[in-house]
Coordinates of C-alpha atoms in Angstrom, one line a residue:
M1 CA 161.8 -99.1 119.2
A2 CA 159.4 -101.6 118.5
K3 CA 156.3 -101.0 116.1
R4 CA 152.8 -100.6 117.4
G5 CA 150.8 -103.4 116.3
T6 CA 147.8 -103.0 114.1
S7 CA 144.7 -105.1 113.0
G8 CA 145.0 -104.4 109.3
L9 CA 141.6 -102.9 109.1
P10 CA 140.9 -99.4 107.8
K11 CA 140.3 -97.0 110.3
N12 CA 136.5 -96.1 111.3
T13 CA 136.4 -92.3 111.1
P14 CA 133.2 -90.3 111.5
E15 CA 134.1 -88.5 108.3
S16 CA 134.3 -91.5 106.1
S17 CA 131.7 -93.7 107.5
P18 CA 128.6 -93.6 105.6
Q19 CA 126.6 -94.5 108.7
A20 CA 127.2 -93.9 112.4
K21 CA 127.4 -96.9 114.6
P22 CA 124.3 -97.3 116.7
G23 CA 124.5 -95.3 119.9
S24 CA 127.2 -93.1 118.1
T25 CA 126.9 -89.4 119.1
A26 CA 128.3 -88.3 115.7
R27 CA 126.2 -86.0 113.6
Q28 CA 123.9 -87.8 111.3
Q29 CA 124.4 -87.2 107.5
P30 CA 121.1 -85.8 106.0
R31 CA 119.6 -88.1 103.2
L32 CA 118.8 -86.4 99.8
I33 CA 115.1 -86.9 99.0
R34 CA 115.0 -85.1 95.6
E35 CA 116.2 -87.5 93.1
Y36 CA 117.9 -86.3 89.9
R37 CA 116.0 -86.5 86.7
T38 CA 117.4 -86.3 83.2
K39 CA 116.2 -83.7 80.8
A40 CA 114.4 -86.4 78.8
E41 CA 112.5 -87.3 82.1
R42 CA 111.6 -83.8 82.8
E43 CA 110.1 -83.1 79.3
A44 CA 108.2 -86.3 79.3
R45 CA 106.5 -85.3 82.5
I46 CA 105.1 -81.9 81.2
P47 CA 102.5 -83.6 78.8
R48 CA 101.4 -85.7 81.6
M49 CA 100.9 -82.7 83.8
L50 CA 98.9 -80.9 80.9
I51 CA 96.7 -84.0 80.2
L52 CA 96.1 -84.3 83.9
S53 CA 95.0 -80.4 84.2
M54 CA 92.8 -80.9 81.3
I55 CA 91.1 -83.9 82.8
I56 CA 90.5 -81.8 86.1
V57 CA 89.2 -78.8 84.1
G58 CA 87.0 -81.1 82.1
V59 CA 85.5 -82.8 85.3
V60 CA 84.9 -79.3 86.9
V61 CA 83.1 -78.1 83.7
A62 CA 81.2 -81.3 83.4
V63 CA 80.0 -80.8 87.0
L64 CA 79.1 -77.2 86.6
V65 CA 77.0 -78.0 83.5
F66 CA 75.5 -81.0 85.0
G67 CA 74.5 -78.7 88.0
A68 CA 73.1 -76.1 85.8
I69 CA 71.1 -78.6 83.8
L70 CA 69.9 -80.1 87.0
V71 CA 68.9 -76.7 88.2
D72 CA 66.9 -75.7 85.1
L73 CA 65.3 -79.0 84.2
I74 CA 64.6 -80.5 87.6
I75 CA 65.1 -78.3 90.6
T76 CA 63.6 -75.0 89.4
P77 CA 60.6 -76.5 87.5
N78 CA 59.6 -78.3 90.7
Q79 CA 59.8 -75.3 93.0
T80 CA 56.5 -74.0 94.3
A81 CA 55.1 -70.8 92.7
A82 CA 52.1 -71.0 94.8
T83 CA 49.6 -73.2 96.9
V84 CA 45.9 -73.2 96.9
N85 CA 44.4 -75.3 99.7
G86 CA 47.5 -77.3 100.0
Q87 CA 47.7 -77.9 96.0
S88 CA 50.9 -76.7 94.6
I89 CA 51.5 -74.8 91.4
T90 CA 54.9 -75.5 90.3
V91 CA 57.5 -73.1 88.5
G92 CA 57.2 -75.5 85.5
Q93 CA 53.5 -75.4 85.2
F94 CA 53.8 -71.6 85.6
E95 CA 56.3 -71.4 82.8
R96 CA 54.1 -73.6 80.5
D97 CA 50.9 -71.3 81.1
V98 CA 52.9 -68.2 80.5
R99 CA 54.1 -69.4 77.0
I100 CA 50.7 -70.4 76.0
E101 CA 49.2 -67.2 77.2
R102 CA 51.9 -65.3 75.2
A103 CA 51.2 -67.4 72.2
I104 CA 47.3 -66.9 72.3
R105 CA 47.7 -63.1 72.9
I106 CA 50.1 -62.7 70.0
F107 CA 47.7 -64.6 67.8
Q108 CA 44.8 -62.4 68.8
I109 CA 47.0 -59.3 68.4
N110 CA 47.6 -60.3 64.8
Q111 CA 44.1 -61.3 64.1
A112 CA 43.3 -57.5 65.3
V113 CA 45.8 -56.3 62.8
A114 CA 44.4 -58.2 59.9
S115 CA 40.9 -56.8 60.9
Y116 CA 42.4 -53.2 60.7
R117 CA 44.1 -53.9 57.3
S118 CA 40.8 -55.1 56.1
F119 CA 39.3 -51.8 57.0
G120 CA 42.2 -50.0 55.1
A121 CA 44.0 -48.9 58.0
P122 CA 47.6 -47.5 57.0
E123 CA 50.7 -49.7 58.2
D124 CA 52.2 -46.9 60.1
Q125 CA 49.1 -46.5 62.3
L126 CA 48.6 -50.0 63.4
T127 CA 50.8 -49.7 66.4
Q128 CA 48.9 -46.6 67.5
L129 CA 45.6 -48.4 67.0
L130 CA 46.7 -51.4 69.0
Q131 CA 48.1 -49.2 71.9
S132 CA 44.6 -47.1 72.0
Q133 CA 42.2 -50.1 72.2
P134 CA 41.7 -52.4 75.1
P135 CA 42.4 -55.1 75.7
F136 CA 45.3 -54.9 73.1
S137 CA 46.9 -52.0 74.9
T138 CA 47.0 -54.1 78.3
W139 CA 48.1 -57.2 76.3
I140 CA 50.9 -55.4 74.6
N141 CA 52.0 -53.8 77.8
E142 CA 52.2 -57.2 79.8
L143 CA 53.9 -58.9 76.8
Q144 CA 56.6 -56.2 77.1
V145 CA 56.9 -56.2 81.0
P146 CA 57.3 -60.2 82.1
D147 CA 56.7 -59.5 85.8
Q148 CA 53.3 -58.0 85.0
L149 CA 52.4 -60.9 82.6
G150 CA 53.6 -63.2 85.3
N151 CA 51.5 -61.8 87.9
T152 CA 48.5 -62.0 85.8
V153 CA 49.0 -65.5 84.8
L154 CA 49.8 -66.8 88.2
S155 CA 46.6 -65.2 89.5
Q156 CA 44.6 -66.8 86.7
M157 CA 46.2 -70.1 87.6
I158 CA 45.1 -69.8 91.3
D159 CA 41.6 -69.1 90.2
D160 CA 41.9 -72.2 87.8
V161 CA 42.8 -74.4 90.7
L162 CA 39.9 -73.0 92.6
V163 CA 37.5 -73.6 89.8
R164 CA 39.0 -77.3 89.5
Q165 CA 38.4 -77.9 93.2
E166 CA 34.9 -76.5 93.2
A167 CA 34.1 -78.4 90.0
E168 CA 35.2 -81.7 91.7
R169 CA 33.3 -80.9 94.7
R170 CA 30.1 -80.4 92.6
G171 CA 30.8 -83.3 90.2
I172 CA 31.1 -81.0 87.2
T173 CA 33.2 -82.2 84.3
V174 CA 33.6 -81.1 80.7
S175 CA 33.5 -83.3 77.5
D176 CA 35.6 -83.2 74.4
E177 CA 32.7 -81.7 72.7
Q178 CA 32.6 -78.9 75.1
V179 CA 36.3 -78.3 74.9
N180 CA 35.9 -78.2 71.0
H181 CA 33.1 -75.7 71.3
Q182 CA 35.6 -73.4 73.0
I183 CA 38.1 -73.8 70.4
E184 CA 35.3 -73.1 67.9
T185 CA 34.1 -69.9 69.7
F186 CA 37.9 -68.7 69.8
F187 CA 38.1 -69.0 66.0
G188 CA 34.9 -67.4 65.6
Y189 CA 33.2 -70.5 64.1
D190 CA 29.7 -71.2 64.9
P191 CA 28.0 -74.3 63.3
Q192 CA 24.5 -73.5 64.5
A193 CA 24.8 -70.0 63.1
I194 CA 25.8 -71.4 59.8
I195 CA 22.9 -73.8 59.9
N196 CA 20.3 -71.0 60.6
T197 CA 21.7 -68.4 58.4
P198 CA 19.7 -68.0 55.1
P199 CA 21.5 -68.2 51.6
P200 CA 23.7 -65.3 51.2
T201 CA 23.0 -62.6 48.7
L202 CA 25.4 -61.4 46.1
T203 CA 25.9 -58.1 48.0
P204 CA 28.9 -58.4 50.4
P205 CA 28.7 -57.1 53.8
T206 CA 30.3 -53.8 54.2
S207 CA 31.8 -54.5 57.7
P208 CA 34.0 -57.5 57.9
T209 CA 34.1 -59.2 61.1
P210 CA 37.3 -60.4 62.6
V211 CA 37.9 -64.1 63.2
V212 CA 38.6 -63.7 66.9
S213 CA 36.6 -61.6 69.2
P214 CA 39.1 -61.1 71.9
T215 CA 38.0 -60.7 75.6
A216 CA 39.6 -58.5 78.1
S217 CA 42.3 -59.8 80.4
P218 CA 40.7 -60.9 83.6
T219 CA 43.2 -59.0 85.8
P220 CA 44.4 -55.9 83.7
T221 CA 47.1 -54.6 85.8
A222 CA 49.2 -52.5 83.5
T223 CA 51.2 -49.8 85.3
L224 CA 54.2 -49.4 83.0
T225 CA 53.9 -48.3 79.4
P226 CA 57.2 -49.3 77.5
E227 CA 57.6 -48.2 74.2
F228 CA 56.4 -50.7 71.8
T229 CA 58.2 -51.3 68.4
P230 CA 56.7 -54.3 66.9
T231 CA 58.9 -56.7 64.9
I232 CA 57.8 -57.3 61.5
T233 CA 57.8 -61.0 60.3
V234 CA 57.0 -62.7 57.3
T235 CA 54.4 -65.1 59.1
P236 CA 51.2 -65.0 56.8
V237 CA 47.8 -64.5 58.7
A238 CA 44.9 -66.3 57.1
S239 CA 42.0 -64.4 55.9
N240 CA 39.5 -63.6 58.8
T241 CA 36.5 -62.5 56.4
P242 CA 35.2 -65.8 54.8
S243 CA 33.5 -65.0 51.5
P244 CA 29.7 -64.6 51.9
T245 CA 29.2 -67.1 48.9
L246 CA 30.9 -70.1 50.8
N247 CA 28.7 -72.9 51.7
P248 CA 28.9 -74.6 55.0
T249 CA 31.2 -77.2 54.0
E250 CA 33.5 -74.5 52.7
I251 CA 33.2 -72.4 55.9
F252 CA 34.0 -75.5 58.0
D253 CA 37.1 -76.2 55.8
R254 CA 38.1 -72.6 56.1
Y255 CA 37.8 -72.7 60.1
S256 CA 39.7 -76.1 60.1
T257 CA 42.6 -74.7 58.2
V258 CA 42.8 -71.5 60.5
R259 CA 42.5 -73.8 63.5
D260 CA 45.2 -76.3 62.4
N261 CA 47.7 -73.5 61.4
A262 CA 47.2 -71.8 64.8
F263 CA 47.8 -74.8 66.6
T264 CA 50.8 -75.5 64.5
S265 CA 52.2 -72.0 65.4
F266 CA 51.4 -72.4 69.1
R267 CA 53.4 -75.7 69.1
N268 CA 56.3 -74.2 67.2
D269 CA 56.2 -71.0 69.3
T270 CA 56.0 -72.7 72.8
G271 CA 57.6 -76.1 72.3
L272 CA 54.4 -77.7 73.8
G273 CA 52.0 -80.3 72.6
D274 CA 48.3 -80.3 71.6
A275 CA 47.5 -81.6 75.0
D276 CA 48.8 -78.5 76.8
I277 CA 47.2 -76.2 74.1
R278 CA 43.8 -77.8 74.8
G279 CA 44.2 -77.5 78.4
Y280 CA 43.9 -73.8 77.8
F281 CA 40.4 -74.3 76.3
E282 CA 39.6 -77.1 78.8
I283 CA 39.8 -74.8 81.7
T284 CA 37.6 -72.3 79.9
A285 CA 35.2 -74.7 79.2
L286 CA 35.1 -75.8 83.0
R287 CA 34.8 -72.0 83.9
E288 CA 31.7 -71.8 81.7
A289 CA 30.1 -74.9 83.2
L290 CA 30.8 -73.6 86.8
A291 CA 29.4 -70.3 85.7
D292 CA 26.2 -72.2 84.6
A293 CA 26.1 -73.8 87.9
V294 CA 26.3 -71.0 90.1
S295 CA 24.0 -68.9 88.0
A296 CA 21.3 -71.5 87.9
D297 CA 18.8 -69.1 89.7
L298 CA 19.3 -66.4 87.1
G299 CA 16.1 -65.7 84.7
R300 CA 15.9 -64.3 81.4
T301 CA 14.9 -61.0 82.8
A302 CA 16.7 -58.4 85.0
P303 CA 16.4 -55.0 86.4
F304 CA 17.9 -52.4 83.8
I305 CA 18.6 -48.8 84.7
D306 CA 18.8 -45.8 82.3
A307 CA 21.6 -43.6 83.9
R308 CA 24.4 -41.2 83.1
I309 CA 27.6 -41.3 85.0
I310 CA 30.9 -39.1 85.8
V311 CA 33.9 -40.8 87.0
V312 CA 36.9 -38.8 88.6
A313 CA 39.9 -39.5 90.4
A314 CA 39.4 -37.6 93.7
E315 CA 36.5 -37.6 96.0
T316 CA 36.7 -34.0 96.7
Q317 CA 36.3 -33.3 93.0
A318 CA 33.3 -35.6 92.8
S319 CA 31.7 -33.6 95.7
D320 CA 32.3 -30.5 93.8
I321 CA 30.6 -31.9 90.7
V322 CA 27.6 -32.9 92.8
A323 CA 27.4 -29.5 94.1
A324 CA 27.5 -27.9 90.5
L325 CA 24.9 -30.4 89.1
Q326 CA 22.6 -29.5 92.0
A327 CA 23.1 -25.9 91.2
G328 CA 22.0 -26.5 87.8
E329 CA 25.1 -27.0 85.7
P330 CA 24.5 -29.3 82.6
F331 CA 25.3 -33.0 83.3
A332 CA 26.7 -33.7 79.9
D333 CA 29.0 -30.8 79.8
I334 CA 30.5 -31.6 83.0
A335 CA 31.0 -35.3 81.9
R336 CA 32.8 -34.2 78.7
A337 CA 35.0 -31.9 80.5
S338 CA 35.7 -34.0 83.8
S339 CA 34.9 -37.6 83.3
S340 CA 37.5 -40.2 82.9
D341 CA 35.1 -43.0 81.9
G342 CA 34.4 -44.2 78.3
S343 CA 31.0 -42.6 78.3
A344 CA 32.5 -39.0 78.6
S345 CA 32.3 -38.3 74.9
S346 CA 28.5 -38.9 74.9
G347 CA 27.9 -36.7 77.9
G348 CA 28.0 -39.7 80.4
E349 CA 25.3 -41.5 79.0
L350 CA 25.3 -45.1 79.8
G351 CA 21.8 -45.8 78.2
W352 CA 19.9 -49.0 79.4
V353 CA 22.1 -51.3 81.0
P354 CA 21.5 -54.4 83.4
Q355 CA 21.8 -53.0 86.8
E356 CA 24.2 -55.9 87.7
Q357 CA 26.6 -54.9 85.2
L358 CA 27.5 -51.9 87.3
V359 CA 29.3 -54.3 89.6
S360 CA 31.8 -55.6 87.1
D361 CA 32.2 -52.2 85.5
Y362 CA 32.6 -50.0 88.7
S363 CA 31.9 -51.6 91.9
Q364 CA 29.1 -53.3 94.2
A365 CA 28.7 -50.1 96.0
V366 CA 27.8 -48.1 92.6
A367 CA 25.1 -50.7 91.7
D368 CA 23.7 -50.7 95.3
A369 CA 23.4 -46.8 95.0
A370 CA 21.8 -47.0 91.6
A371 CA 19.2 -49.5 92.9
G372 CA 18.3 -47.3 95.8
A373 CA 18.3 -44.0 94.0
E374 CA 15.1 -42.0 93.2
I375 CA 14.4 -41.4 89.6
G376 CA 16.3 -38.2 88.5
Q377 CA 18.3 -38.0 91.8
I378 CA 22.0 -37.2 91.7
I379 CA 24.0 -39.7 93.7
G380 CA 27.6 -39.6 94.6
P381 CA 30.5 -39.6 95.5
V382 CA 30.5 -43.4 95.4
A383 CA 33.8 -45.3 95.3
T384 CA 34.7 -47.8 92.6
D385 CA 36.9 -51.0 92.9
D386 CA 39.8 -49.1 91.1
G387 CA 39.9 -46.3 93.5
T388 CA 38.0 -43.6 91.4
F389 CA 34.7 -41.8 92.3
V390 CA 31.4 -41.9 90.5
V391 CA 28.6 -39.4 90.4
M392 CA 25.4 -40.7 88.7
Q393 CA 21.9 -39.9 87.8
V394 CA 19.3 -42.6 87.4
R395 CA 16.5 -41.6 84.9
G396 CA 14.7 -44.8 84.5
R397 CA 14.4 -48.5 86.0
E398 CA 12.4 -51.3 84.7
E399 CA 12.5 -55.1 84.3
R400 CA 13.9 -56.2 80.9
D401 CA 14.4 -59.3 78.8
L402 CA 18.3 -60.4 78.6
T403 CA 19.7 -60.8 75.3
D404 CA 22.1 -63.9 75.0
A405 CA 25.1 -61.4 75.3
D406 CA 23.6 -59.7 78.3
L407 CA 23.1 -63.2 80.0
E408 CA 26.6 -64.3 79.4
R409 CA 27.9 -61.1 81.0
R410 CA 25.6 -61.6 83.9
K411 CA 26.9 -65.3 84.2
G412 CA 30.5 -64.0 84.1
A413 CA 29.7 -61.3 86.8
R414 CA 28.3 -64.0 89.0
L415 CA 31.1 -66.3 88.6
D416 CA 33.7 -63.3 89.4
Q417 CA 31.7 -62.6 92.6
F418 CA 31.8 -66.5 93.4
L419 CA 35.5 -66.8 92.9
T420 CA 36.0 -63.6 95.1
T421 CA 34.3 -65.5 97.9
L422 CA 36.2 -68.7 97.3
R423 CA 39.6 -66.6 97.4
E424 CA 38.6 -65.1 100.8
S425 CA 37.6 -68.6 102.2
S426 CA 40.7 -70.3 100.8
Q427 CA 44.3 -70.9 102.0
I428 CA 46.5 -69.2 99.2
E429 CA 50.1 -68.6 99.4
R430 CA 52.2 -67.1 96.9
T431 CA 56.0 -67.3 96.6
N432 CA 58.8 -65.5 94.8
A433 CA 60.1 -68.5 93.0
W434 CA 58.3 -67.4 89.8
V435 CA 59.7 -63.9 89.6
D436 CA 63.0 -64.8 87.9
N437 CA 61.4 -67.4 85.7
V438 CA 59.0 -65.6 83.5
P439 CA 59.4 -66.8 79.9
T440 CA 59.8 -64.0 77.4
D441 CA 59.1 -66.4 74.5
P442 CA 57.4 -66.5 72.0
P443 CA 58.4 -62.9 71.2
L444 CA 55.7 -60.3 70.2
A445 CA 55.8 -59.8 66.4
I446 CA 53.5 -58.3 64.1
A447 CA 52.8 -60.5 61.0
A448 CA 53.6 -58.7 57.5
Q449 CA 50.9 -58.0 55.2
Q450 CA 50.5 -60.7 52.4

């Protein structure tokens, strides 16, 4: 039998062919995509992955830190805390003023402590003395409760904007000399008083006078009373009772030292500059200038009244007191037993006071009732601005000359009334952006005794 002829080429079988011919229906062999790596290659890859991971983490952290800095330094400070007739008060400005207010109050509290010590007050009674005497009690409370201090400062800032806007409208400005006068007054230095004071005797005064004469907070809103535990520091407090033998030059040098030390402390405690600190006194000078302008019609005389007063919380209680007084009960006894006013210990006696002072102390309604009352008449109940009720007896009325202190109080009351009118006629909007941004520095600390 003859052999079948062959071509001499290897047979092309699907199993042995690495690739099927085009158009072939044979199953395609899947291609391996995972390449084999040696152990050395795998080990070399691990550090690269760690480095890459660290770079990614670093970038994320940097972004977060940059974002926090951006929020803290740019976004938050430029948020609006309030607007006054279209003029914005930013959170950054608010934070600045809170820090200045804290530093000023802490300084004044420490000056009061120095005064108490000069009278021989025991160290363990200083806190009690501070908490029992306004305005220090209010200041301490607000320094311990940031929201309360923030609310007070923002209200002051709103009034400051109104003062600036009204001063600009009237063309009122203040000079460096006027600002310096406010600084001198704050530190208890009066060049004119020194010039006009006769040479001192060898007998020192028996009642030392504190350097700073604190004024009450314009908006005392203390509602909480946290426990106050002062932190004792070693910060020295300069003597606030100059020797009576000092000459004018020495007294000025003493004032300059106290002022410069205080400004240094303010700068260190707040992180602010002299321009910001002087701004505190500049707005005080501008307020005084505006008070002079709105009080230009006030003379050196004013109606005074001799009165006694009882202040209680409830209108029904006040009505019962009126009935008891009309039935012949002693006014002084009821005042001592029932009145919440500071005059209670003296039987409710106010003495001779400017009639206009009743507006700032109680309310316009009380002042109006006193002005229209007959001598000896019991009047009341009359509502006060803080929600209490007054029973009063007017025992005398006459025109009297005003002392300088009376005139200044009268100007202050006139300015308060003027600002109240401005607020009512202005567009004022407050936001909540300040609530979480009330600084708590500098901290409240009582200076240690030298």
